[in-house]
Amino acid sequence: MNKREFIKRSAILGAGTLIAPTIASSCMNSAAQAGATASLVAQSEDGTFLQPDLGYAFDALEPHVDAMTMEFHYGKHHAGYTKKFNAALVHADFHSTDIYKLFSSVSTHGNAIRNNGGGYFNHNLYWKFMSPEGGGEPEGKLAEAIAADFGSFTEFKELFTATAASHFGSGWGWLLLDAEGKLQVTSLPNQDNPLMDVSPVRGTPLLNIDVWEHAYYLHYQNMRKSYVEAYWNVIDWKFVQALYEEAQG
Ligand code: MN
């Protein structure tokens, strides 16, 4: 396709047309191409990875996540990871647009792909996990699984909060569904995620929280635990439930 055709097609489809990723990871399946999972990655026609729309205003999560943090986090940090990820892919020995396949062999692609690919994808999830209508507790099958694997929602909440708040240095807290169908809570350094072959705990991500200082320092300063506690007021459990049900098939 030449440039003129590309521009014409882009105009018809919209530059941010969502292309459902091909799911290669063993712990995911064909059902995962449905809505919630497909919305986690946006690509243009030429394969360039795009920042998905935030879906709410920078100030929509106030007072729990402040507008200035959102503006810099989405507009500068996440935009930077996205740009560097696309730049690194140009030179990578990887000829697929399947980000799940990329993560499952990320150890072979170098640190630029690992750090910026993780930075791109992990933030895509994080924005989706928050909503101005968020908070409360999960329902349905996810609520049952949380009770079965952690004892209760309260015990899960305490474990996730403590794990994220006490993670040493920059990184993310995670809830994931492992290959045996069990929910696990963990934290991973830098921009690693549970889809990566370098992760000691692997599975399908269902929830995360960014605990890099840039995610909370403007509003919470050194009080990371206060930020993690406030996160429960904005979690979009309907989205988390949809991911869980898609991962289950
Ligand atoms: Mn971040």
PDB file of C-alpha atoms in Angstrom, residues 64-152:
ATOM      1  CA  HIS A  64      -8.042  10.076  44.182  1.00  0.00           C
ATOM      2  CA  VAL A  65      -5.806  10.690  41.166  1.00  0.00           C
ATOM      3  CA  ASP A  66      -5.174  14.373  40.483  1.00  0.00           C
ATOM      4  CA  ALA A  67      -5.499  16.061  37.088  1.00  0.00           C
ATOM      5  CA  MET A  68      -1.887  17.210  36.815  1.00  0.00           C
ATOM      6  CA  THR A  69      -0.559  13.715  37.504  1.00  0.00           C
ATOM      7  CA  MET A  70      -2.930  12.323  34.845  1.00  0.00           C
ATOM      8  CA  GLU A  71      -1.929  14.971  32.305  1.00  0.00           C
ATOM      9  CA  PHE A  72       1.817  14.331  32.678  1.00  0.00           C
ATOM     10  CA  HIS A  73       1.463  10.579  33.159  1.00  0.00           C
ATOM     11  CA  TYR A  74      -0.633  10.034  30.019  1.00  0.00           C
ATOM     12  CA  GLY A  75       0.668  12.936  27.952  1.00  0.00           C
ATOM     13  CA  LYS A  76       4.396  12.670  28.715  1.00  0.00           C
ATOM     14  CA  HIS A  77       5.383   9.390  30.371  1.00  0.00           C
ATOM     15  CA  HIS A  78       3.060   7.030  28.486  1.00  0.00           C
ATOM     16  CA  ALA A  79       3.483   8.964  25.244  1.00  0.00           C
ATOM     17  CA  GLY A  80       7.250   8.635  25.679  1.00  0.00           C
ATOM     18  CA  TYR A  81       7.131   4.868  26.165  1.00  0.00           C
ATOM     19  CA  THR A  82       4.865   4.547  23.125  1.00  0.00           C
ATOM     20  CA  LYS A  83       7.217   6.568  20.924  1.00  0.00           C
ATOM     21  CA  LYS A  84      10.335   4.707  22.104  1.00  0.00           C
ATOM     22  CA  PHE A  85       8.617   1.313  21.759  1.00  0.00           C
ATOM     23  CA  ASN A  86       7.738   2.007  18.113  1.00  0.00           C
ATOM     24  CA  ALA A  87      11.261   3.300  17.490  1.00  0.00           C
ATOM     25  CA  ALA A  88      12.804   0.174  19.057  1.00  0.00           C
ATOM     26  CA  LEU A  89      10.566  -2.114  16.972  1.00  0.00           C
ATOM     27  CA  VAL A  90      11.978  -0.659  13.750  1.00  0.00           C
ATOM     28  CA  HIS A  91      15.353  -2.136  14.658  1.00  0.00           C
ATOM     29  CA  ALA A  92      14.098  -5.299  16.344  1.00  0.00           C
ATOM     30  CA  ASP A  93      14.422  -8.735  14.867  1.00  0.00           C
ATOM     31  CA  PHE A  94      10.704  -9.251  15.311  1.00  0.00           C
ATOM     32  CA  HIS A  95       8.335  -9.195  12.372  1.00  0.00           C
ATOM     33  CA  SER A  96       4.927  -9.431  13.931  1.00  0.00           C
ATOM     34  CA  THR A  97       2.473  -6.950  15.376  1.00  0.00           C
ATOM     35  CA  ASP A  98       1.411  -9.419  18.059  1.00  0.00           C
ATOM     36  CA  ILE A  99       2.408  -7.816  21.349  1.00  0.00           C
ATOM     37  CA  TYR A 100       1.548 -10.989  23.315  1.00  0.00           C
ATOM     38  CA  LYS A 101       3.978 -13.007  21.193  1.00  0.00           C
ATOM     39  CA  LEU A 102       6.557 -10.276  21.667  1.00  0.00           C
ATOM     40  CA  PHE A 103       6.253 -10.394  25.465  1.00  0.00           C
ATOM     41  CA  SER A 104       6.438 -14.204  25.564  1.00  0.00           C
ATOM     42  CA  SER A 105       9.916 -13.972  23.983  1.00  0.00           C
ATOM     43  CA  VAL A 106      10.905 -10.531  25.314  1.00  0.00           C
ATOM     44  CA  SER A 107      14.211 -11.775  26.770  1.00  0.00           C
ATOM     45  CA  THR A 108      15.508 -12.213  23.215  1.00  0.00           C
ATOM     46  CA  HIS A 109      14.662  -8.670  22.038  1.00  0.00           C
ATOM     47  CA  GLY A 110      16.783  -6.442  24.276  1.00  0.00           C
ATOM     48  CA  ASN A 111      16.056  -3.933  27.020  1.00  0.00           C
ATOM     49  CA  ALA A 112      14.590  -1.181  24.801  1.00  0.00           C
ATOM     50  CA  ILE A 113      11.745  -3.502  23.783  1.00  0.00           C
ATOM     51  CA  ARG A 114      11.328  -4.915  27.277  1.00  0.00           C
ATOM     52  CA  ASN A 115      11.218  -1.514  29.018  1.00  0.00           C
ATOM     53  CA  ASN A 116       9.296   0.515  26.453  1.00  0.00           C
ATOM     54  CA  GLY A 117       7.007  -2.291  25.287  1.00  0.00           C
ATOM     55  CA  GLY A 118       6.110  -2.946  28.907  1.00  0.00           C
ATOM     56  CA  GLY A 119       5.726   0.786  29.525  1.00  0.00           C
ATOM     57  CA  TYR A 120       3.398   1.074  26.534  1.00  0.00           C
ATOM     58  CA  PHE A 121       1.190  -1.924  27.399  1.00  0.00           C
ATOM     59  CA  ASN A 122       1.113  -1.654  31.210  1.00  0.00           C
ATOM     60  CA  HIS A 123      -0.199   1.921  31.022  1.00  0.00           C
ATOM     61  CA  ASN A 124      -2.840   0.929  28.433  1.00  0.00           C
ATOM     62  CA  LEU A 125      -4.161  -1.456  31.088  1.00  0.00           C
ATOM     63  CA  TYR A 126      -3.832   0.997  33.958  1.00  0.00           C
ATOM     64  CA  TRP A 127      -6.016   3.665  32.264  1.00  0.00           C
ATOM     65  CA  LYS A 128      -8.650   0.994  31.567  1.00  0.00           C
ATOM     66  CA  PHE A 129      -8.601  -0.231  35.157  1.00  0.00           C
ATOM     67  CA  MET A 130      -9.676   3.217  36.382  1.00  0.00           C
ATOM     68  CA  SER A 131     -13.025   4.920  35.913  1.00  0.00           C
ATOM     69  CA  PRO A 132     -14.863   7.902  37.430  1.00  0.00           C
ATOM     70  CA  GLU A 133     -17.651   5.366  38.109  1.00  0.00           C
ATOM     71  CA  GLY A 134     -15.205   2.921  39.693  1.00  0.00           C
ATOM     72  CA  GLY A 135     -14.875   1.571  43.199  1.00  0.00           C
ATOM     73  CA  GLY A 136     -16.904  -0.951  45.119  1.00  0.00           C
ATOM     74  CA  GLU A 137     -16.341  -4.667  44.744  1.00  0.00           C
ATOM     75  CA  PRO A 138     -16.293  -7.194  41.896  1.00  0.00           C
ATOM     76  CA  GLU A 139     -19.330  -9.364  41.238  1.00  0.00           C
ATOM     77  CA  GLY A 140     -20.082 -12.700  39.587  1.00  0.00           C
ATOM     78  CA  LYS A 141     -17.440 -15.282  38.699  1.00  0.00           C
ATOM     79  CA  LEU A 142     -14.534 -12.983  39.551  1.00  0.00           C
ATOM     80  CA  ALA A 143     -15.911 -12.343  43.046  1.00  0.00           C
ATOM     81  CA  GLU A 144     -16.242 -16.105  43.531  1.00  0.00           C
ATOM     82  CA  ALA A 145     -12.678 -16.730  42.332  1.00  0.00           C
ATOM     83  CA  ILE A 146     -11.268 -14.011  44.618  1.00  0.00           C
ATOM     84  CA  ALA A 147     -13.074 -15.561  47.593  1.00  0.00           C
ATOM     85  CA  ALA A 148     -11.835 -19.042  46.630  1.00  0.00           C
ATOM     86  CA  ASP A 149      -8.188 -18.052  46.059  1.00  0.00           C
ATOM     87  CA  PHE A 150      -7.672 -15.352  48.727  1.00  0.00           C
ATOM     88  CA  GLY A 151     -10.304 -16.177  51.362  1.00  0.00           C
ATOM     89  CA  SER A 152     -12.323 -12.996  50.879  1.00  0.00           C
TER      90      SER A 152
END
